Short mmCIF file of C-alpha atoms and ligand atoms in Angstrom, two decimals:
data_model
loop_
_atom_site.label_atom_id
_atom_site.label_comp_id
_atom_site.label_asym_id
_atom_site.label_seq_id
_atom_site.Cartn_x
_atom_site.Cartn_y
_atom_site.Cartn_z
CA UNK A 1 39.29 -6.04 10.06
CA UNK A 2 41.75 -3.45 9.27
CA UNK A 3 40.34 0.11 10.01
CA UNK A 4 41.74 3.32 8.73
CA UNK A 5 41.82 6.26 11.12
CA UNK A 6 42.20 9.73 9.62
CA UNK A 7 43.59 12.72 11.58
CA UNK A 8 45.35 10.06 13.57
CA UNK A 9 47.92 12.26 14.98
CA UNK A 10 45.53 14.85 16.33
CA UNK A 11 43.93 15.14 19.79
CA UNK A 12 40.94 12.95 18.87
CA UNK A 13 43.01 10.59 16.62
CA UNK A 14 45.66 9.60 19.18
CA UNK A 15 42.88 8.82 21.80
CA UNK A 16 40.92 6.89 19.20
CA UNK A 17 43.93 4.77 17.98
CA UNK A 18 44.75 3.92 21.63
CA UNK A 19 41.20 2.85 22.45
CA UNK A 20 40.79 0.91 19.14
CA UNK A 21 44.01 -1.00 19.76
CA UNK A 22 42.94 -1.69 23.33
CA UNK A 23 39.80 -3.40 21.82
CA UNK A 24 41.79 -5.55 19.54
CA UNK A 25 40.98 -3.52 16.40
CA UNK A 26 43.85 -3.43 13.72
CA UNK A 27 44.46 0.31 12.86
CA UNK A 28 46.13 1.76 9.93
CA UNK A 29 46.66 5.36 10.89
CA UNK A 30 46.89 8.29 8.28
CA UNK A 31 49.06 11.16 9.33
CA UNK A 32 50.31 14.23 7.54
CA UNK A 33 53.91 14.19 8.43
CA UNK A 34 56.66 11.48 8.50
CA UNK A 35 57.89 12.46 12.00
CA UNK A 36 54.41 11.51 13.36
CA UNK A 37 54.86 7.80 12.34
CA UNK A 38 56.78 6.57 15.43
CA UNK A 39 54.36 8.15 17.85
CA UNK A 40 51.36 6.48 16.18
CA UNK A 41 53.17 3.14 16.20
CA UNK A 42 53.88 3.50 19.92
CA UNK A 43 50.26 4.66 20.40
CA UNK A 44 48.94 1.37 18.95
CA UNK A 45 48.68 1.63 15.14
CA UNK A 46 49.63 -1.57 13.42
CA UNK A 47 50.42 0.51 10.20
CA UNK A 48 50.95 4.17 9.50
CA UNK A 49 50.57 5.85 6.06
CA UNK A 50 51.80 9.52 5.56
CA UNK A 51 49.69 11.51 3.23
CA UNK A 52 47.28 14.58 2.76
CA UNK A 53 43.67 14.00 3.04
CA UNK A 54 43.12 16.17 -0.15
CA UNK A 55 45.40 13.93 -2.14
CA UNK A 56 43.43 11.24 -3.93
CA UNK A 57 46.41 9.05 -4.41
CA UNK A 58 47.35 9.21 -0.71
CA UNK A 59 43.84 8.33 0.06
CA UNK A 60 43.85 5.37 -2.38
CA UNK A 61 47.04 3.98 -0.70
CA UNK A 62 45.53 4.55 2.87
CA UNK A 63 42.18 2.93 1.95
CA UNK A 64 43.65 -0.04 0.10
CA UNK A 65 42.87 -3.37 1.74
CA UNK A 66 40.91 -1.78 4.57
CA UNK A 67 37.36 -2.87 5.82
CA UNK A 68 36.51 0.56 6.62
CA UNK A 69 37.52 3.93 8.34
CA UNK A 70 37.08 6.01 11.33
CA UNK A 71 36.84 9.36 9.68
CA UNK A 72 38.12 12.26 11.84
CA UNK A 73 38.36 15.45 9.85
CA UNK A 74 41.14 17.88 10.84
CA UNK A 75 39.87 20.59 13.11
CA UNK A 76 38.52 23.74 11.25
CA UNK A 77 39.55 22.68 7.83
CA UNK A 78 38.28 24.97 5.02
CA UNK A 79 38.01 21.70 2.67
CA UNK A 80 36.14 19.76 5.19
CA UNK A 81 33.29 18.89 2.82
CA UNK A 82 35.61 18.05 -0.13
CA UNK A 83 37.79 15.94 2.15
CA UNK A 84 34.66 13.98 3.44
CA UNK A 85 33.40 13.46 -0.17
CA UNK A 86 36.76 12.29 -1.31
CA UNK A 87 37.25 9.86 1.37
CA UNK A 88 33.84 8.32 0.91
CA UNK A 89 34.29 7.90 -2.75
CA UNK A 90 37.80 6.24 -2.22
CA UNK A 91 36.50 3.86 0.43
CA UNK A 92 33.78 2.70 -1.94
CA UNK A 93 36.30 2.32 -4.75
CA UNK A 94 38.59 0.36 -2.54
CA UNK A 95 35.75 -2.08 -1.65
CA UNK A 96 35.51 -1.01 2.01
CA UNK A 97 32.14 -1.42 3.59
CA UNK A 98 32.18 0.29 7.06
CA UNK A 99 32.49 3.96 8.03
CA UNK A 100 32.33 5.70 11.41
CA UNK A 101 32.11 9.46 11.03
CA UNK A 102 33.36 11.71 13.80
CA UNK A 103 30.97 14.60 13.38
CA UNK A 104 29.95 17.11 16.15
CA UNK A 105 27.01 17.60 18.55
CA UNK A 106 24.25 19.61 16.82
CA UNK A 107 25.75 19.83 13.26
CA UNK A 108 22.46 21.69 12.48
CA UNK A 109 23.69 24.63 14.59
CA UNK A 110 23.16 27.71 12.45
CA UNK A 111 26.23 29.83 12.07
CA UNK A 112 29.46 27.90 12.68
CA UNK A 113 30.45 26.85 9.03
CA UNK A 114 32.23 23.69 10.28
CA UNK A 115 28.88 22.41 11.85
CA UNK A 116 27.12 23.01 8.59
CA UNK A 117 29.99 21.15 6.76
CA UNK A 118 29.46 18.27 9.07
CA UNK A 119 25.84 18.43 8.56
CA UNK A 120 26.32 18.00 4.79
CA UNK A 121 28.97 15.32 5.33
CA UNK A 122 26.50 13.54 7.42
CA UNK A 123 24.16 13.45 4.56
CA UNK A 124 26.81 12.01 2.16
CA UNK A 125 27.71 9.43 4.81
CA UNK A 126 24.00 8.30 5.09
CA UNK A 127 23.65 8.27 1.29
CA UNK A 128 27.11 6.42 0.82
CA UNK A 129 25.91 2.93 0.78
CA UNK A 130 28.48 1.99 3.38
CA UNK A 131 27.50 0.56 6.67
CA UNK A 132 27.80 3.78 8.77
CA UNK A 133 27.74 5.03 12.18
CA UNK A 134 27.74 8.77 12.99
CA UNK A 135 29.14 10.10 16.36
CA UNK A 136 28.24 13.53 17.50
CA UNK A 137 30.55 14.49 20.34
CA UNK A 138 29.95 17.62 22.50
CA UNK A 139 33.02 19.70 23.51
CA UNK A 140 35.84 17.91 25.06
CA UNK A 141 36.91 18.48 28.74
CA UNK A 142 40.42 18.07 27.51
CA UNK A 143 39.95 21.57 25.75
CA UNK A 144 39.72 23.17 29.16
CA UNK A 145 43.38 22.26 30.01
CA UNK A 146 44.82 25.00 27.66
CA UNK A 147 43.61 27.40 30.48
CA UNK A 148 45.26 25.19 33.18
CA UNK A 149 48.18 27.61 33.98
CA UNK A 150 45.89 30.81 34.14
CA UNK A 151 43.24 29.09 36.30
CA UNK A 152 45.91 27.68 38.67
CA UNK A 153 48.00 31.02 39.06
CA UNK A 154 45.39 33.67 38.63
CA UNK A 155 42.13 31.80 39.57
CA UNK A 156 40.35 32.98 36.45
CA UNK A 157 38.71 30.94 33.79
CA UNK A 158 38.18 33.17 30.76
CA UNK A 159 35.66 32.36 27.79
CA UNK A 160 34.78 34.53 24.82
CA UNK A 161 30.97 34.18 25.47
CA UNK A 162 28.51 34.48 28.27
CA UNK A 163 29.51 32.77 31.49
CA UNK A 164 25.92 31.69 31.77
CA UNK A 165 26.06 29.62 28.53
CA UNK A 166 25.79 25.83 29.12
CA UNK A 167 27.88 22.98 27.60
CA UNK A 168 27.67 19.13 27.91
CA UNK A 169 31.36 18.88 28.30
CA UNK A 170 32.60 15.43 27.58
CA UNK A 171 35.69 13.45 28.52
CA UNK A 172 37.59 12.57 25.24
CA UNK A 173 38.46 9.13 26.77
CA UNK A 174 34.70 8.29 26.84
CA UNK A 175 34.40 9.25 23.19
CA UNK A 176 37.30 7.31 22.13
CA UNK A 177 35.99 4.28 24.13
CA UNK A 178 32.59 4.49 22.46
CA UNK A 179 34.12 4.79 18.89
CA UNK A 180 36.06 1.69 19.77
CA UNK A 181 32.99 -0.16 20.83
CA UNK A 182 31.09 0.92 17.82
CA UNK A 183 33.85 -0.38 15.58
CA UNK A 184 34.59 -3.37 17.43
CA UNK A 185 30.99 -4.66 18.16
CA UNK A 186 28.25 -5.59 15.63
CA UNK A 187 24.78 -3.77 15.74
CA UNK A 188 25.78 -0.03 15.11
CA UNK A 189 25.07 0.21 11.50
CA UNK A 190 22.79 3.14 10.36
CA UNK A 191 23.08 4.72 13.83
CA UNK A 192 23.63 8.26 14.89
CA UNK A 193 24.72 8.69 18.46
CA UNK A 194 24.87 12.01 20.31
CA UNK A 195 27.89 11.99 22.65
CA UNK A 196 27.22 14.42 25.58
CA UNK A 197 28.59 14.53 29.06
CA UNK A 198 26.43 13.86 32.26
CA UNK A 199 25.59 17.36 33.11
CA UNK A 200 25.15 20.72 31.15
CA UNK A 201 27.42 23.23 32.98
CA UNK A 202 27.76 27.01 32.64
CA UNK A 203 31.28 28.49 32.76
CA UNK A 204 30.37 29.82 36.12
CA UNK A 205 29.69 26.28 37.31
CA UNK A 206 33.02 24.97 35.50
CA UNK A 207 34.87 27.56 37.36
CA UNK A 208 33.33 26.61 40.64
CA UNK A 209 34.11 22.81 40.04
CA UNK A 210 37.64 23.72 39.00
CA UNK A 211 38.08 25.64 42.19
CA UNK A 212 36.73 22.78 44.35
CA UNK A 213 39.26 20.43 42.57
CA UNK A 214 42.25 22.81 43.26
CA UNK A 215 41.00 23.72 46.74
CA UNK A 216 41.08 27.41 45.96
CA UNK A 217 38.50 29.96 44.49
CA UNK A 218 38.28 30.19 40.61
CA UNK A 219 35.87 32.70 38.88
CA UNK A 220 34.64 32.68 35.27
CA UNK A 221 35.05 35.90 33.30
CA UNK A 222 33.89 36.87 29.80
CA UNK A 223 36.81 37.79 27.66
CA UNK A 224 36.15 40.62 25.19
CA UNK A 225 35.82 39.34 21.69
CA UNK A 226 38.35 41.76 20.15
CA UNK A 227 40.96 40.73 22.87
CA UNK A 228 40.26 37.09 22.34
CA UNK A 229 40.75 37.44 18.55
CA UNK A 230 43.97 39.36 18.94
CA UNK A 231 45.22 36.63 21.15
CA UNK A 232 44.45 34.00 18.49
CA UNK A 233 45.95 36.11 15.86
CA UNK A 234 49.18 36.50 17.87
CA UNK A 235 49.35 32.65 18.13
CA UNK A 236 49.07 32.40 14.40
CA UNK A 237 45.34 31.75 13.94
CA UNK A 238 43.68 33.64 11.08
CA UNK A 239 41.63 33.41 7.98
CA UNK A 240 39.01 30.61 7.94
CA UNK A 241 40.02 29.12 11.20
CA UNK A 242 39.53 32.29 13.04
CA UNK A 243 36.23 33.36 11.24
CA UNK A 244 34.80 29.82 12.00
CA UNK A 245 35.89 30.14 15.60
CA UNK A 246 34.20 33.61 15.90
CA UNK A 247 30.91 32.31 14.41
CA UNK A 248 31.17 29.40 16.92
CA UNK A 249 31.58 31.75 19.75
CA UNK A 250 28.56 33.86 18.70
CA UNK A 251 26.55 30.62 18.54
CA UNK A 252 27.83 29.61 21.90
CA UNK A 253 27.07 32.99 23.44
CA UNK A 254 23.40 32.55 22.39
CA UNK A 255 22.71 29.03 22.79
CA UNK A 256 25.75 27.08 24.52
CA UNK A 257 25.99 23.34 23.26
CA UNK A 258 23.92 20.93 25.27
CA UNK A 259 23.22 17.37 24.58
CA UNK A 260 21.75 14.34 26.25
CA UNK A 261 23.89 11.69 27.79
CA UNK A 262 21.53 8.68 27.31
CA UNK A 263 23.12 7.25 24.11
CA UNK A 264 26.52 7.44 25.53
CA UNK A 265 25.56 5.86 28.78
CA UNK A 266 23.86 3.12 26.98
CA UNK A 267 26.94 2.48 24.63
CA UNK A 268 29.42 2.58 27.52
CA UNK A 269 27.13 0.61 29.94
CA UNK A 270 28.06 3.32 32.36
CA UNK A 271 27.50 6.97 32.93
CA UNK A 272 30.00 9.16 31.10
CA UNK A 273 32.72 10.71 33.28
CA UNK A 274 31.83 13.87 35.26
CA UNK A 275 33.77 17.08 34.99
CA UNK A 276 35.00 16.56 38.65
CA UNK A 277 36.29 13.19 37.68
CA UNK A 278 38.21 14.54 34.71
CA UNK A 279 39.75 17.49 36.73
CA UNK A 280 40.84 15.13 39.59
CA UNK A 281 42.50 12.75 36.97
CA UNK A 282 44.06 15.76 35.24
CA UNK A 283 45.87 16.84 38.39
N1 LIG B 301 37.69 19.62 20.20
C1 LIG B 301 36.41 19.29 20.42
O1 LIG B 301 35.94 19.66 21.54
C2 LIG B 301 35.70 18.67 19.38
C3 LIG B 301 34.44 18.32 19.69
C4 LIG B 301 33.52 17.69 18.80
C5 LIG B 301 34.08 17.50 17.52
N2 LIG B 301 35.30 17.74 17.27
C6 LIG B 301 35.82 17.39 15.91
O2 LIG B 301 36.90 16.48 16.02
C7 LIG B 301 37.64 16.59 14.79
C8 LIG B 301 39.14 16.46 15.16
O3 LIG B 301 39.62 17.51 15.91
P1 LIG B 301 41.04 17.46 16.79
O4 LIG B 301 40.87 18.50 17.72
O5 LIG B 301 41.39 16.07 17.13
O6 LIG B 301 41.91 17.94 15.61
P2 LIG B 301 43.51 18.18 15.57
O7 LIG B 301 44.09 17.93 17.01
O8 LIG B 301 43.69 19.59 14.91
O9 LIG B 301 43.91 17.04 14.70
C9 LIG B 301 43.81 17.11 13.28
C10 LIG B 301 44.92 16.12 12.64
O10 LIG B 301 44.76 16.18 11.25
C11 LIG B 301 46.02 16.46 10.59
N3 LIG B 301 45.74 17.15 9.37
C12 LIG B 301 45.52 18.48 9.20
N4 LIG B 301 45.40 18.69 7.82
C13 LIG B 301 45.57 17.63 7.19
C14 LIG B 301 45.51 17.07 5.94
N5 LIG B 301 45.25 18.07 4.79
N6 LIG B 301 45.64 15.98 5.58
C15 LIG B 301 46.04 14.96 6.52
N7 LIG B 301 46.05 15.33 7.79
C16 LIG B 301 45.74 16.57 8.09
C17 LIG B 301 46.82 17.33 11.62
O11 LIG B 301 48.11 17.26 11.34
P3 LIG B 301 49.22 18.15 12.10
O12 LIG B 301 49.45 17.32 13.30
O13 LIG B 301 50.34 17.98 11.04
O14 LIG B 301 48.68 19.51 12.33
C18 LIG B 301 46.48 16.73 12.96
O15 LIG B 301 47.19 15.66 13.16
C19 LIG B 301 37.38 17.85 14.10
O16 LIG B 301 36.73 17.70 12.95
C20 LIG B 301 36.50 18.63 15.11
O17 LIG B 301 35.56 19.48 14.53
C21 LIG B 301 36.20 18.36 18.13
#
């Protein structure tokens, strides 16, 4: 079956295309820019379509002849709900029957707008009439690598929330492998799977493990919110993307983001990778 993967040139999309191709799934990747075509082909996509997810004609071209889609929405996109709605409608019109939706852990979380938009999209997916599976991943361990330089040179891991807030960090390779299994095997229709790493860790514990992996001390520190926002602003992040991130950090500060690894362990037929395994591989 030909499967459309959206957001295919992004962090999640590239890992998913690789894992799907490795499982023998034929992938049509949807990317936004022509210069991304070659990379996706090398990464395992059999076909690549260039187009904007908000453009119905592009979506029709992308969905034509597919059996279904792995829907990955671009990160912090203000039109997230409309994009999901448009894709579901296009898949149905194109005669596709399968949909795997890449949602997020706890889409019900009250505050971050992209969680709520994912919750609303989950409702549409469930009501779509398509054979659906919803994946709800926790935060990727790979996100930590943006701090690699600071951690290695200054021994400080900085977060814009309490260092005591806990997260079920997950290795993106496990998410991609599980997504590929769900698409390649029968038996996952009408299922919603939480995808959480094996142990909820505070930032203080992340720093401790990172230090152990590097063989020198690393401490966790809370970055003042204004300084964090300024830094993001300087790197060009503003508007909805900044507001959504700020709401997310407020939520994280109060609640962290903790899930249960049982569903993923069952799917993978092994426990998900630990942070220490990830840090050693990343070295
Ligand atoms: N990061 C995490 O820890 C995490 C955890 C759970 C769930 N998620 C969810 O995973 C999803 C994917 O995140 P990600 O980090 O993989 O995203 P990403 O790296 O930002 O990738 C998004 C891709 O979508 C493309 N794109 C942006 N706008 C588009 C448009 N209008 N039409 C077509 N393509 C468009 C981007 O193109 P360009 O390459 O041109 O920018 C990029 O290649 C998000 O919904 C996020 O909420 C993430």
